[in-house]
């Protein structure tokens, strides 16, 4: 999956000349002794935001107007245990991962099973931008401008049959490229799943990009799930298998600690994690650092998804 780069306007084409010159000055004034990488990163990463114009139409109904996290926050503070457990490990250890070419195996209760190239699975004309909150179970959150397509758009093409009650996802297993998979941090490959109703909900996204460009490896290249009303661990990265089934699938974090991580994992300020409160969260980012804010039911997406859980005991089905 490749985002059409030809439509993307480069930062220097739209940055006003004075700002451009100021940046040149900044670069020139940097000590010659400083290495290339630190200022190079500052340059490219700030330009990704300042010069950021998405070639994709923003879905205004499903996008929050809260301030977005910076490209740097979003791509250097990650959970992706395949590359290590530290927040900067995915950014530091994912350079050898090869997200192209990419095939996805579709199996189980559907008519159109088989192995698909990512470009045949994802209709690039249907890609759009959606700015979603992401709430990690660890009580931090971010606001991210995704480029993606509703998962429903993909599922419809695959024609699941009436036995398909759940959709299960798998992350690619490549211990040669993913150093975390060489350790027993979790049982590999990482697996996650949704009910069919959750998977078909219009909020549920398969993301292929953010800030108008292809996903970087640490963000789950080339395609990952984004389920904005659930804790971040449901949003499985680098998916290469999708399976339709009748019984409830196993999921990685539930297998690791079933008392801490349920199958549903809906964001819920009233149901605490056994080791900490879920009533508040810390928005990642310099401007907000340390500022805690209340966590909202279903991460604020209750109008869109509360009906999926009507009558369910959300303490029992956490
Ligand atoms: N394959 C895989 N997917 C994963 C994870 C992981 O460790 N491996 N971590 C999850 C967790 S706990 C969170 S909070 C989100 C973080 O997504 P982000 O790094 O894009 O913010 O990815 C989720 N998807
Ligand atoms: Mo998370």
XYZ file of C-alpha atoms and ligand atoms in Angstrom:
343
model
C 0.000 0.000 0.000
C 1.519 3.223 -0.975
C 0.017 6.603 -0.411
C 0.078 8.642 -3.583
C 3.095 10.784 -2.944
C 2.696 12.813 -6.113
C -0.222 14.637 -4.525
C 1.639 15.530 -1.409
C 3.017 19.049 -1.372
C 6.470 19.171 0.111
C 7.009 21.454 3.062
C 9.456 23.763 1.348
C 6.930 24.428 -1.376
C 4.403 25.888 1.001
C 6.511 27.206 3.856
C 6.772 30.966 3.598
C 10.194 32.171 2.565
C 10.984 33.878 5.850
C 10.359 30.733 7.835
C 12.364 28.784 5.320
C 15.284 31.174 5.673
C 15.043 31.094 9.433
C 15.368 27.365 9.312
C 18.394 27.632 7.074
C 19.894 29.947 9.670
C 19.087 27.491 12.405
C 20.797 24.720 10.539
C 23.840 26.842 9.758
C 24.155 27.948 13.345
C 24.222 24.373 14.575
C 27.614 23.359 15.789
C 29.614 21.560 13.147
C 30.560 19.084 15.844
C 26.938 17.993 16.244
C 26.151 14.861 14.306
C 23.989 14.858 11.206
C 21.222 12.776 12.668
C 19.865 14.976 15.451
C 19.338 18.106 13.397
C 18.319 16.091 10.365
C 15.534 14.598 12.387
C 14.360 17.884 13.761
C 14.261 19.246 10.257
C 12.346 16.436 8.624
C 10.011 15.824 11.516
C 9.004 19.400 12.024
C 8.511 19.796 8.293
C 6.159 16.817 8.293
C 3.788 18.859 10.407
C 4.374 22.404 9.196
C 4.184 21.405 5.569
C 1.617 18.750 6.147
C -1.195 18.687 3.651
C -3.103 15.456 3.387
C -3.968 14.433 -0.146
C -6.930 12.634 1.391
C -10.291 14.053 2.288
C -10.792 14.474 6.004
C -13.844 12.727 7.392
C -15.157 15.582 9.518
C -17.961 13.553 11.133
C -15.554 11.064 12.640
C -12.644 13.404 13.361
C -11.918 15.154 16.634
C -10.939 18.814 16.561
C -8.591 18.434 19.533
C -4.961 19.422 18.925
C -3.054 16.685 17.160
C 0.045 15.134 18.658
C 3.227 15.929 16.781
C 4.617 13.543 14.189
C 7.539 13.060 16.530
C 5.358 12.075 19.502
C 3.365 9.664 17.373
C 6.405 7.947 15.864
C 8.826 7.852 18.806
C 6.489 6.871 21.678
C 4.995 3.515 20.711
C 3.913 0.154 22.005
C 5.039 -2.502 19.532
C 6.583 -5.302 21.553
C 7.854 -7.056 18.429
C 10.549 -4.352 18.501
C 11.025 -4.233 22.262
C 9.157 -3.166 25.381
C 10.457 0.399 25.750
C 8.477 3.284 24.261
C 11.374 4.293 21.985
C 12.310 0.702 21.037
C 9.948 0.493 18.037
C 11.399 3.743 16.684
C 14.967 2.584 17.295
C 14.731 -1.114 16.359
C 12.377 -1.267 13.379
C 14.603 -0.023 10.550
C 15.227 -3.531 9.164
C 11.557 -4.403 8.895
C 10.357 -4.776 5.262
C 6.725 -3.675 4.855
C 6.745 -4.210 1.077
C 5.769 -6.330 -0.741
C 2.875 -7.310 1.560
C 0.330 -10.094 1.296
C -2.582 -10.848 3.622
C -4.023 -14.328 4.066
C -7.814 -14.409 4.413
C -9.271 -17.606 5.861
C -12.263 -19.111 7.662
C -15.981 -18.425 7.269
C -15.998 -16.353 4.089
C -16.527 -16.954 0.384
C -13.502 -15.021 -0.859
C -10.683 -16.600 1.123
C -7.111 -16.704 -0.205
C -3.933 -14.689 -0.272
C -4.334 -11.062 -1.351
C -1.810 -8.437 -2.193
C -2.398 -5.387 -0.003
C -3.251 -3.265 -3.048
C -6.028 -5.678 -4.033
C -7.452 -5.679 -0.530
C -7.401 -1.931 0.100
C -9.099 0.355 -2.394
C -6.808 3.379 -2.436
C -9.649 5.552 -3.799
C -11.559 4.944 -0.568
C -8.754 6.162 1.717
C -9.600 9.140 3.915
C -8.168 11.040 6.849
C -9.618 10.586 10.327
C -8.313 12.273 13.440
C -8.901 9.873 16.319
C -8.022 9.741 19.990
C -6.010 6.668 20.988
C -6.241 5.678 24.666
C -3.675 3.183 25.877
C -4.579 0.874 28.763
C -1.526 2.409 30.503
C -3.529 5.648 31.000
C -1.934 7.848 28.356
C -3.487 9.091 25.145
C -2.700 10.755 21.833
C -4.551 12.406 18.956
C -3.485 10.983 15.595
C -4.391 11.961 12.011
C -4.732 8.545 10.381
C -5.077 7.756 6.700
C -7.230 4.683 6.348
C -10.280 2.870 5.105
C -13.211 1.457 7.083
C -12.567 -2.209 7.844
C -16.178 -2.790 6.712
C -15.132 -1.822 3.178
C -12.604 -4.690 3.153
C -14.874 -7.211 4.885
C -17.708 -6.649 2.412
C -15.409 -7.689 -0.429
C -14.510 -10.930 1.357
C -18.152 -12.030 1.725
C -18.145 -13.597 5.206
C -20.912 -16.196 5.658
C -23.529 -16.405 8.429
C -21.203 -18.408 10.703
C -18.720 -15.528 10.846
C -19.375 -14.047 14.304
C -15.815 -12.838 14.972
C -12.856 -11.512 12.982
C -9.367 -12.482 14.180
C -6.149 -10.691 13.168
C -2.507 -11.727 13.284
C 0.673 -9.679 13.160
C 3.414 -10.954 10.865
C 5.919 -13.328 12.497
C 9.462 -12.391 11.397
C 11.939 -12.871 14.228
C 14.783 -11.972 11.839
C 13.358 -8.479 11.392
C 11.583 -8.101 14.740
C 14.043 -8.465 17.623
C 11.293 -8.584 20.266
C 9.999 -11.812 18.710
C 13.314 -13.457 19.589
C 12.367 -13.056 23.259
C 9.433 -14.522 25.112
C 7.831 -11.186 25.992
C 4.469 -12.369 24.642
C 3.367 -15.506 22.843
C 4.081 -14.741 19.165
C 2.562 -13.892 16.789
C 0.531 -11.090 18.365
C -3.177 -11.798 17.857
C -6.310 -9.715 18.335
C -9.995 -9.980 17.425
C -13.304 -8.149 17.216
C -16.942 -9.221 17.086
C -18.355 -8.929 13.582
C -20.549 -6.014 14.720
C -17.476 -4.172 16.064
C -15.522 -4.902 12.905
C -18.352 -3.569 10.714
C -18.866 -0.400 12.788
C -18.057 2.634 10.606
C -15.482 3.907 13.160
C -13.286 0.815 12.797
C -10.408 1.652 10.519
C -7.592 -0.126 8.739
C -4.871 2.520 8.699
C -2.100 2.669 6.106
C -0.761 6.121 6.901
C -0.671 9.102 9.231
C 0.085 12.786 8.741
C -0.563 12.205 5.048
C 2.249 9.707 4.491
C 2.714 5.925 4.627
C 2.892 4.379 8.095
C 6.400 4.090 9.439
C 7.419 0.653 10.690
C 6.972 1.606 14.350
C 3.347 2.593 13.682
C 2.431 -0.792 12.185
C 3.391 -0.581 8.512
C 1.994 -1.346 6.060
C -1.493 -1.838 7.575
C -2.848 -1.877 11.123
C -6.168 -1.812 12.892
C -7.469 1.327 14.631
C -10.427 0.848 17.003
C -10.770 4.224 18.706
C -13.231 3.273 21.470
C -11.062 0.427 22.768
C -7.769 0.392 24.638
C -4.782 0.663 22.314
C -3.783 -2.994 22.535
C -6.764 -3.978 20.360
C -5.317 -1.898 17.495
C -3.039 -4.636 16.165
C -0.166 -3.633 13.881
C 1.427 -5.068 10.705
C -1.457 -7.445 9.981
C -0.853 -10.305 7.562
C -3.689 -12.699 8.479
C -7.435 -12.165 8.858
C -9.647 -15.087 9.897
C -13.460 -15.237 10.164
C -14.813 -17.634 12.794
C -17.851 -18.621 14.840
C -16.299 -18.908 18.326
C -14.627 -16.094 20.264
C -10.935 -15.970 19.280
C -8.033 -15.865 21.706
C -6.202 -12.534 22.040
C -2.577 -11.910 23.049
C -3.011 -9.702 26.112
C -5.926 -11.728 27.419
C -3.780 -14.876 27.205
C -0.921 -13.068 28.980
C -3.063 -11.802 31.899
C -6.781 -12.551 31.643
C -7.647 -10.703 34.868
C -6.092 -7.482 33.525
C -7.018 -7.488 29.835
C -10.434 -8.630 28.673
C -11.637 -9.549 25.212
C -13.709 -6.374 24.836
C -11.218 -3.838 26.227
C -13.653 -0.971 25.815
C -12.314 2.275 27.256
C -14.241 2.631 30.505
C -13.364 5.147 33.261
C -15.578 3.242 35.715
C -13.837 -0.113 35.432
C -10.318 0.125 36.799
C -7.402 -1.994 35.721
C -6.541 -4.200 38.766
C -3.291 -2.232 39.272
C -4.370 1.347 38.488
C -7.317 3.661 37.936
C -8.708 4.202 34.456
C -10.615 7.372 35.387
C -7.974 9.781 34.044
C -5.331 9.859 31.333
C -2.210 11.819 30.425
C -2.172 13.311 26.948
C 1.304 12.721 25.509
C 3.195 15.790 24.275
C 5.256 18.705 25.481
C 2.458 21.238 25.565
C 0.311 18.922 27.599
C 2.934 17.035 29.521
C 1.732 16.025 32.928
C -1.726 17.462 32.401
C -4.209 14.767 33.273
C -7.705 14.797 31.911
C -10.755 12.658 32.551
C -11.117 9.505 30.472
C -14.418 9.365 28.640
C -16.716 6.348 28.316
C -15.858 4.512 25.109
C -13.048 7.087 24.741
C -15.738 9.645 23.842
C -17.200 7.624 20.991
C -20.313 6.523 22.921
C -22.793 7.924 20.373
C -21.323 5.658 17.703
C -20.750 2.467 19.682
C -22.743 2.296 22.954
C -25.541 0.409 21.162
C -23.143 -2.495 20.497
C -23.042 -3.256 24.235
C -26.649 -2.520 25.248
C -27.662 -4.624 28.255
C -24.161 -6.053 28.713
C -22.513 -6.037 32.118
C -19.376 -4.072 31.245
C -17.655 -5.061 34.513
C -17.955 -8.703 33.622
C -17.284 -8.213 29.906
C -14.365 -5.789 30.313
N 1.528 -6.300 16.832
C 1.361 -5.437 17.852
N 0.357 -4.559 17.794
C 0.176 -3.679 18.813
C 1.014 -3.703 19.957
C 2.078 -4.648 19.984
O 2.857 -4.730 20.932
N 2.223 -5.488 18.903
N 0.779 -2.807 20.996
C -0.593 -2.292 21.143
C -0.712 -1.235 22.133
S -0.608 -1.706 23.766
C -0.984 0.066 21.797
S -1.269 1.232 22.986
C -1.011 0.482 20.364
C -0.084 1.676 20.189
O -0.199 2.166 18.884
P 0.755 3.376 18.436
O 2.157 2.965 18.722
O 0.483 3.590 16.987
O 0.370 4.562 19.262
O -0.596 -0.560 19.484
C -1.148 -1.823 19.790
N -0.841 -2.758 18.729
Mo -1.546 0.061 25.000
